[in-house]
mmCIF file of C-alpha atoms in Angstrom:
data_model
loop_
_atom_site.group_PDB
_atom_site.id
_atom_site.type_symbol
_atom_site.label_atom_id
_atom_site.label_comp_id
_atom_site.label_asym_id
_atom_site.label_seq_id
_atom_site.Cartn_x
_atom_site.Cartn_y
_atom_site.Cartn_z
ATOM 1 C CA MET A 243 -18.546 119.344 165.468
ATOM 2 C CA SER A 244 -14.845 118.599 166.067
ATOM 3 C CA SER A 245 -12.213 121.300 166.182
ATOM 4 C CA VAL A 246 -10.808 119.927 162.901
ATOM 5 C CA GLY A 247 -14.224 120.257 161.292
ATOM 6 C CA ASN A 248 -14.622 123.807 162.577
ATOM 7 C CA ARG A 249 -11.213 124.760 161.214
ATOM 8 C CA LEU A 250 -12.128 123.329 157.818
ATOM 9 C CA ILE A 251 -15.336 125.352 157.731
ATOM 10 C CA GLU A 252 -13.520 128.526 158.694
ATOM 11 C CA SER A 253 -10.781 127.828 156.155
ATOM 12 C CA THR A 254 -13.369 127.356 153.414
ATOM 13 C CA LYS A 255 -15.149 130.566 154.362
ATOM 14 C CA ASP A 256 -11.822 132.413 154.446
ATOM 15 C CA HIS A 257 -11.084 131.148 150.935
ATOM 16 C CA ALA A 258 -14.474 132.303 149.675
ATOM 17 C CA ALA A 259 -14.125 135.703 151.328
ATOM 18 C CA ALA A 260 -10.713 136.215 149.728
ATOM 19 C CA CYS A 261 -11.877 135.142 146.269
ATOM 20 C CA TRP A 262 -15.393 136.600 146.234
ATOM 21 C CA PRO A 263 -15.510 139.447 148.767
ATOM 22 C CA GLU A 264 -18.736 140.806 147.305
ATOM 23 C CA TYR A 265 -20.652 138.093 149.209
ATOM 24 C CA ASP A 266 -21.106 137.672 152.961
ATOM 25 C CA TRP A 267 -19.867 134.144 153.618
ATOM 26 C CA THR A 268 -20.174 134.262 157.400
ATOM 27 C CA ALA A 269 -23.732 132.901 157.306
ATOM 28 C CA ALA A 270 -23.165 130.395 154.485
ATOM 29 C CA ARG A 271 -24.333 126.825 155.012
ATOM 30 C CA TYR A 272 -21.432 124.341 154.793
ATOM 31 C CA ARG A 273 -21.406 120.855 153.252
ATOM 32 C CA HIS A 274 -18.442 118.499 153.010
ATOM 33 C CA GLY A 275 -18.336 116.142 150.039
ATOM 34 C CA ALA A 276 -15.876 113.487 148.969
ATOM 35 C CA PHE A 277 -13.891 115.938 146.841
ATOM 36 C CA HIS A 278 -15.216 119.411 147.646
ATOM 37 C CA ASP A 279 -16.082 121.725 150.490
ATOM 38 C CA VAL A 280 -19.292 123.529 149.595
ATOM 39 C CA LEU A 281 -20.693 126.823 150.863
ATOM 40 C CA VAL A 282 -24.318 127.632 150.130
ATOM 41 C CA LEU A 283 -25.790 131.132 150.117
ATOM 42 C CA PRO A 284 -29.295 132.078 148.935
ATOM 43 C CA GLU A 285 -27.902 133.376 145.649
ATOM 44 C CA VAL A 286 -24.729 131.360 144.932
ATOM 45 C CA VAL A 287 -22.813 128.193 145.788
ATOM 46 C CA ALA A 288 -19.029 128.028 146.233
ATOM 47 C CA ARG A 289 -17.250 124.726 145.536
ATOM 48 C CA VAL A 290 -13.696 124.598 146.924
ATOM 49 C CA THR A 291 -10.988 121.921 146.833
ATOM 50 C CA THR A 292 -7.218 121.524 146.952
ATOM 51 C CA ASP A 293 -7.182 120.053 143.421
ATOM 52 C CA ALA A 294 -6.862 122.951 140.975
ATOM 53 C CA ASP A 295 -6.947 120.615 137.955
ATOM 54 C CA ARG A 296 -10.273 119.194 139.106
ATOM 55 C CA VAL A 297 -11.788 122.669 139.392
ATOM 56 C CA ALA A 298 -10.486 123.642 135.952
ATOM 57 C CA ARG A 299 -12.011 120.513 134.417
ATOM 58 C CA GLU A 300 -15.325 121.011 136.187
ATOM 59 C CA HIS A 301 -15.430 124.654 135.081
ATOM 60 C CA ARG A 302 -14.926 123.614 131.453
ATOM 61 C CA THR A 303 -17.675 121.014 131.640
ATOM 62 C CA ALA A 304 -19.997 123.441 133.450
ATOM 63 C CA LEU A 305 -19.644 125.839 130.532
ATOM 64 C CA LEU A 306 -20.502 123.020 128.118
ATOM 65 C CA LEU A 307 -23.453 121.956 130.252
ATOM 66 C CA SER A 308 -24.871 125.478 130.343
ATOM 67 C CA GLY A 309 -25.390 125.300 126.579
ATOM 68 C CA ILE A 310 -27.422 122.071 126.660
ATOM 69 C CA GLU A 311 -31.209 122.325 126.691
ATOM 70 C CA LEU A 312 -32.745 120.205 129.466
ATOM 71 C CA PRO A 313 -36.200 120.216 131.111
ATOM 72 C CA PHE A 314 -34.783 120.903 134.587
ATOM 73 C CA ALA A 315 -32.350 123.444 135.999
ATOM 74 C CA VAL A 316 -28.619 122.788 136.229
ATOM 75 C CA PRO A 317 -25.937 124.864 137.985
ATOM 76 C CA LYS A 318 -24.480 127.656 135.861
ATOM 77 C CA PRO A 319 -20.852 128.728 136.311
ATOM 78 C CA LEU A 320 -20.723 132.231 137.816
ATOM 79 C CA SER A 321 -16.964 132.700 138.115
ATOM 80 C CA GLU A 322 -13.660 131.551 136.739
ATOM 81 C CA PRO A 323 -11.688 129.223 139.037
ATOM 82 C CA ARG A 324 -9.936 131.249 141.722
ATOM 83 C CA SER A 325 -7.105 130.132 143.996
ATOM 84 C CA HIS A 326 -6.073 131.272 147.452
ATOM 85 C CA ASP A 327 -3.802 129.748 150.085
ATOM 86 C CA GLY A 328 -3.449 126.360 148.391
ATOM 87 C CA ARG A 329 -7.111 125.877 147.503
ATOM 88 C CA THR A 330 -9.112 126.536 144.341
ATOM 89 C CA GLY A 331 -12.820 127.088 143.887
ATOM 90 C CA MET A 332 -15.562 128.336 141.617
ATOM 91 C CA LEU A 333 -19.006 129.829 142.005
ATOM 92 C CA VAL A 334 -22.122 128.241 140.527
ATOM 93 C CA SER A 335 -25.758 129.230 140.627
ATOM 94 C CA ARG A 336 -27.986 127.850 143.354
ATOM 95 C CA LEU A 337 -30.945 125.730 142.246
ATOM 96 C CA ASP A 338 -34.443 126.019 143.685
ATOM 97 C CA GLY A 339 -36.436 123.044 144.930
ATOM 98 C CA GLN A 340 -36.854 120.564 147.757
ATOM 99 C CA PHE A 341 -34.312 117.859 148.555
ATOM 100 C CA HIS A 342 -35.793 114.359 148.947
ATOM 101 C CA PRO A 343 -32.865 111.922 149.170
ATOM 102 C CA ASP A 344 -35.092 109.150 150.565
ATOM 103 C CA ILE A 345 -37.938 109.486 148.071
ATOM 104 C CA PRO A 346 -39.678 106.113 147.527
ATOM 105 C CA TRP A 347 -39.364 104.426 144.161
ATOM 106 C CA ALA A 348 -43.114 104.533 143.489
ATOM 107 C CA GLU A 349 -43.129 108.326 143.841
ATOM 108 C CA ALA A 350 -40.035 108.933 141.741
ATOM 109 C CA ALA A 351 -39.835 106.238 139.047
ATOM 110 C CA SER A 352 -41.701 108.079 136.289
ATOM 111 C CA GLU A 353 -39.723 111.261 136.940
ATOM 112 C CA PHE A 354 -36.449 109.338 136.889
ATOM 113 C CA ALA A 355 -37.424 107.833 133.542
ATOM 114 C CA GLU A 356 -38.369 111.205 132.057
ATOM 115 C CA ALA A 357 -35.169 112.862 133.250
ATOM 116 C CA LEU A 358 -33.011 110.031 131.904
ATOM 117 C CA ASP A 359 -34.838 110.182 128.567
ATOM 118 C CA ALA A 360 -34.082 113.907 128.414
ATOM 119 C CA LEU A 361 -30.390 113.281 129.023
ATOM 120 C CA ALA A 362 -30.337 110.592 126.338
ATOM 121 C CA ALA A 363 -32.054 112.920 123.844
ATOM 122 C CA ALA A 364 -29.743 115.892 124.457
ATOM 123 C CA VAL A 365 -27.455 117.041 121.667
ATOM 124 C CA LEU A 366 -23.858 116.349 122.682
ATOM 125 C CA PRO A 367 -21.551 119.350 122.431
ATOM 126 C CA PRO A 368 -17.959 118.676 121.376
ATOM 127 C CA GLY A 369 -15.450 118.502 124.193
ATOM 128 C CA LEU A 370 -17.377 116.484 126.776
ATOM 129 C CA PRO A 371 -15.132 114.258 128.918
ATOM 130 C CA ALA A 372 -14.934 110.520 128.424
ATOM 131 C CA PRO A 373 -16.384 108.269 131.142
ATOM 132 C CA ARG A 374 -14.606 108.134 134.512
ATOM 133 C CA VAL A 375 -12.191 111.012 133.920
ATOM 134 C CA TRP A 376 -12.839 111.889 137.581
ATOM 135 C CA CYS A 377 -11.255 108.577 138.660
ATOM 136 C CA GLY A 378 -8.564 108.084 136.036
ATOM 137 C CA GLY A 379 -10.367 107.899 132.689
ATOM 138 C CA ASP A 380 -8.545 105.565 130.325
ATOM 139 C CA GLN A 381 -6.067 104.843 133.106
ATOM 140 C CA TRP A 382 -8.753 103.753 135.580
ATOM 141 C CA PRO A 383 -8.267 100.001 134.891
ATOM 142 C CA ALA A 384 -4.518 100.386 135.435
ATOM 143 C CA VAL A 385 -5.065 102.314 138.671
ATOM 144 C CA VAL A 386 -7.307 99.507 139.916
ATOM 145 C CA MET A 387 -4.981 96.703 138.880
ATOM 146 C CA ASP A 388 -1.692 98.319 139.915
ATOM 147 C CA HIS A 389 -2.699 100.182 143.082
ATOM 148 C CA LEU A 390 -5.982 98.798 144.425
ATOM 149 C CA VAL A 391 -6.086 95.082 143.672
ATOM 150 C CA PRO A 392 -2.933 94.410 145.772
ATOM 151 C CA LEU A 393 -4.768 95.953 148.743
ATOM 152 C CA LEU A 394 -7.720 93.568 148.476
ATOM 153 C CA PRO A 395 -8.023 90.149 150.107
ATOM 154 C CA LYS A 396 -6.408 87.574 147.837
ATOM 155 C CA ASP A 397 -9.646 85.731 147.173
ATOM 156 C CA LEU A 398 -11.292 88.916 145.794
ATOM 157 C CA ARG A 399 -8.519 90.136 143.523
ATOM 158 C CA ASP A 400 -9.737 88.163 140.517
ATOM 159 C CA THR A 401 -13.253 89.426 141.180
ATOM 160 C CA ALA A 402 -12.050 93.032 140.979
ATOM 161 C CA ALA A 403 -10.216 92.355 137.738
ATOM 162 C CA GLU A 404 -13.259 90.631 136.264
ATOM 163 C CA VAL A 405 -15.750 93.418 137.021
ATOM 164 C CA VAL A 406 -13.385 96.067 135.628
ATOM 165 C CA ALA A 407 -12.892 94.057 132.439
ATOM 166 C CA ALA A 408 -16.665 93.596 132.131
ATOM 167 C CA VAL A 409 -17.201 97.373 132.091
ATOM 168 C CA ILE A 410 -14.654 97.857 129.324
ATOM 169 C CA VAL A 411 -16.241 95.103 127.239
ATOM 170 C CA THR A 412 -19.817 96.269 127.757
ATOM 171 C CA GLU A 413 -18.976 99.833 126.702
ATOM 172 C CA PHE A 414 -17.786 98.673 123.287
ATOM 173 C CA ARG A 415 -21.374 97.942 122.278
ATOM 174 C CA ALA A 416 -23.103 100.710 124.215
ATOM 175 C CA PRO A 417 -24.554 103.900 122.745
ATOM 176 C CA VAL A 418 -22.969 107.224 123.664
ATOM 177 C CA ARG A 419 -25.242 109.812 125.274
ATOM 178 C CA LEU A 420 -25.103 112.701 127.738
ATOM 179 C CA VAL A 421 -24.395 111.155 131.138
ATOM 180 C CA HIS A 422 -24.647 112.880 134.522
ATOM 181 C CA GLY A 423 -22.463 110.216 136.111
ATOM 182 C CA ASP A 424 -24.018 110.138 139.590
ATOM 183 C CA PHE A 425 -27.734 110.261 138.909
ATOM 184 C CA GLY A 426 -30.018 109.674 141.877
ATOM 185 C CA PRO A 427 -32.179 111.332 144.514
ATOM 186 C CA HIS A 428 -29.066 112.529 146.376
ATOM 187 C CA ASN A 429 -28.421 114.947 143.478
ATOM 188 C CA LEU A 430 -31.978 115.967 142.608
ATOM 189 C CA LEU A 431 -34.335 118.757 143.633
ATOM 190 C CA TRP A 432 -38.108 118.576 143.404
ATOM 191 C CA ARG A 433 -41.050 120.930 143.071
ATOM 192 C CA ASP A 434 -44.725 119.847 143.017
ATOM 193 C CA GLY A 435 -43.759 116.217 142.462
ATOM 194 C CA ARG A 436 -41.526 116.983 139.478
ATOM 195 C CA ILE A 437 -37.755 117.118 139.159
ATOM 196 C CA SER A 438 -36.822 120.799 139.173
ATOM 197 C CA GLY A 439 -33.027 120.569 139.285
ATOM 198 C CA LEU A 440 -30.088 118.211 138.887
ATOM 199 C CA PHE A 441 -26.784 119.171 140.517
ATOM 200 C CA ASP A 442 -23.268 117.801 141.214
ATOM 201 C CA TRP A 443 -22.215 117.235 137.605
ATOM 202 C CA ASP A 444 -18.640 116.348 138.615
ATOM 203 C CA HIS A 445 -18.801 113.087 136.634
ATOM 204 C CA LEU A 446 -20.403 114.536 133.496
ATOM 205 C CA CYS A 447 -19.379 112.669 130.359
ATOM 206 C CA ALA A 448 -20.377 111.390 126.959
ATOM 207 C CA GLY A 449 -20.852 107.691 127.581
ATOM 208 C CA ASP A 450 -23.123 104.729 128.126
ATOM 209 C CA PRO A 451 -26.524 105.920 129.427
ATOM 210 C CA ALA A 452 -26.591 102.817 131.644
ATOM 211 C CA ILE A 453 -24.013 104.602 133.820
ATOM 212 C CA ASP A 454 -26.853 106.802 135.086
ATOM 213 C CA LEU A 455 -28.970 103.777 135.979
ATOM 214 C CA ALA A 456 -26.188 102.193 138.046
ATOM 215 C CA PRO A 457 -26.706 104.383 141.154
ATOM 216 C CA LEU A 458 -30.449 103.720 140.963
ATOM 217 C CA VAL A 459 -29.741 99.982 140.970
ATOM 218 C CA GLY A 460 -27.630 100.511 144.077
ATOM 219 C CA ILE A 461 -30.365 102.472 145.847
ATOM 220 C CA TYR A 462 -33.565 100.751 144.721
ATOM 221 C CA GLY A 463 -32.475 97.385 143.309
ATOM 222 C CA ALA A 464 -32.497 96.003 139.777
ATOM 223 C CA ALA A 465 -36.073 94.720 139.971
ATOM 224 C CA HIS A 466 -37.376 98.267 140.354
ATOM 225 C CA VAL A 467 -35.034 99.792 137.774
ATOM 226 C CA ALA A 468 -36.208 97.142 135.288
ATOM 227 C CA GLU A 469 -39.516 99.038 135.222
ATOM 228 C CA ILE A 470 -37.958 102.027 133.430
ATOM 229 C CA THR A 471 -35.458 100.453 131.042
ATOM 230 C CA ASP A 472 -34.915 97.503 128.735
ATOM 231 C CA PRO A 473 -33.139 94.273 129.763
ATOM 232 C CA ALA A 474 -29.925 94.974 127.833
ATOM 233 C CA THR A 475 -29.511 98.441 129.336
ATOM 234 C CA LEU A 476 -30.315 97.105 132.796
ATOM 235 C CA ASN A 477 -27.649 94.437 132.424
ATOM 236 C CA ARG A 478 -25.089 97.096 131.479
ATOM 237 C CA ALA A 479 -26.207 99.211 134.450
ATOM 238 C CA MET A 480 -25.590 96.292 136.791
ATOM 239 C CA THR A 481 -22.155 95.803 135.225
ATOM 240 C CA HIS A 482 -21.331 99.449 135.906
ATOM 241 C CA ARG A 483 -22.771 99.220 139.423
ATOM 242 C CA ALA A 484 -20.390 96.391 140.288
ATOM 243 C CA THR A 485 -17.437 98.763 139.876
ATOM 244 C CA LEU A 486 -18.755 101.917 141.565
ATOM 245 C CA SER A 487 -16.787 101.356 144.764
ATOM 246 C CA LEU A 488 -13.615 100.702 142.739
ATOM 247 C CA GLN A 489 -14.166 103.976 140.898
ATOM 248 C CA VAL A 490 -14.400 105.891 144.175
ATOM 249 C CA ALA A 491 -11.358 104.032 145.509
ATOM 250 C CA ALA A 492 -9.376 104.972 142.396
ATOM 251 C CA ALA A 493 -10.373 108.623 142.782
ATOM 252 C CA GLY A 494 -9.225 108.500 146.390
ATOM 253 C CA GLU A 495 -5.929 106.920 145.361
ATOM 254 C CA LEU A 496 -5.280 109.576 142.715
ATOM 255 C CA ALA A 497 -6.210 112.407 145.076
ATOM 256 C CA GLY A 498 -4.080 111.057 147.910
ATOM 257 C CA ASN A 499 -7.225 110.670 150.025
ATOM 258 C CA LEU A 500 -6.375 107.377 151.697
ATOM 259 C CA ALA A 501 -9.401 107.467 154.019
ATOM 260 C CA LEU A 502 -11.736 107.652 151.019
ATOM 261 C CA ARG A 503 -9.776 104.912 149.258
ATOM 262 C CA GLU A 504 -10.015 102.563 152.233
ATOM 263 C CA HIS A 505 -13.705 103.285 152.775
ATOM 264 C CA ALA A 506 -14.456 102.489 149.137
ATOM 265 C CA LEU A 507 -12.355 99.318 149.150
ATOM 266 C CA ASN A 508 -14.155 98.149 152.280
ATOM 267 C CA ASN A 509 -17.440 98.698 150.453
ATOM 268 C CA PHE A 510 -16.199 96.575 147.567
ATOM 269 C CA VAL A 511 -15.183 93.770 149.916
ATOM 270 C CA THR A 512 -18.509 93.881 151.747
ATOM 271 C CA ARG A 513 -20.517 93.781 148.530
ATOM 272 C CA ALA A 514 -18.368 91.061 146.993
ATOM 273 C CA ARG A 515 -18.691 88.877 150.091
ATOM 274 C CA ALA A 516 -22.461 89.384 150.117
ATOM 275 C CA GLU A 517 -22.673 88.816 146.340
ATOM 276 C CA THR A 518 -24.363 92.194 145.876
ATOM 277 C CA LEU A 519 -21.848 93.890 143.590
ATOM 278 C CA ARG A 520 -24.250 93.956 140.628
ATOM 279 C CA ASP A 521 -27.508 94.223 142.536
ATOM 280 C CA PRO A 522 -28.195 94.770 146.238
ATOM 281 C CA GLY A 523 -31.743 93.507 145.776
ATOM 282 C CA THR A 524 -33.124 96.483 147.697
ATOM 283 C CA GLY A 525 -36.873 96.731 148.055
#
């Protein structure tokens, strides 16, 4: 690991030690995400970032989530947000289970369907965020048009505007359900062939349930996802999928993370050129 990476790990552990000295963070396992640095101990998980507002929002939604009955475990908030030396974090419970990010569709499809049905059937508590709050919320289209579209190749600028507009239109006629926001094997834990836990609820919202099918379309392809949903919902999922890279790019723009913004914009360009924005045709 680079010296920069080692310093980031040590900085994250120093933050955790200052905020939660009752735990021994020296042996914690470290993960770096797009928006958080994560420390994992057998009993707790610390999520740390420089964005105090993000942590406050995620703490509020974690409290709401903890009151929703679901057939799998979700992280429970174990501390209030705490700040130290320019960074803010919170503790959540650690979930048990095995991580299978590359699980084949045939092994996971029925479990995906059952989990998504459970989310759709959940009673929505008041106060859940609207879709895409993590990347601008109602201002997301303006962020894309004003800040991101000018950075794209000229021949793809209309394409970006069109896929953003399509999401706004499709949501007018969509039902509103509990949405994880980044549903897929990268955020699931398994035990005995069943989903035992769902984590990383950063994008939690009350919105179109097709949002949770969009990552599955990106991973497995629309033909497979068609097996667990109806044609109208699949079409909305593909509409959402076409904008996923623009959502990440907007989040990077708002956070001042230019490397993330450029990476996401490059993904959009690659997919648009290959005509795979809505469906990569995987599998």
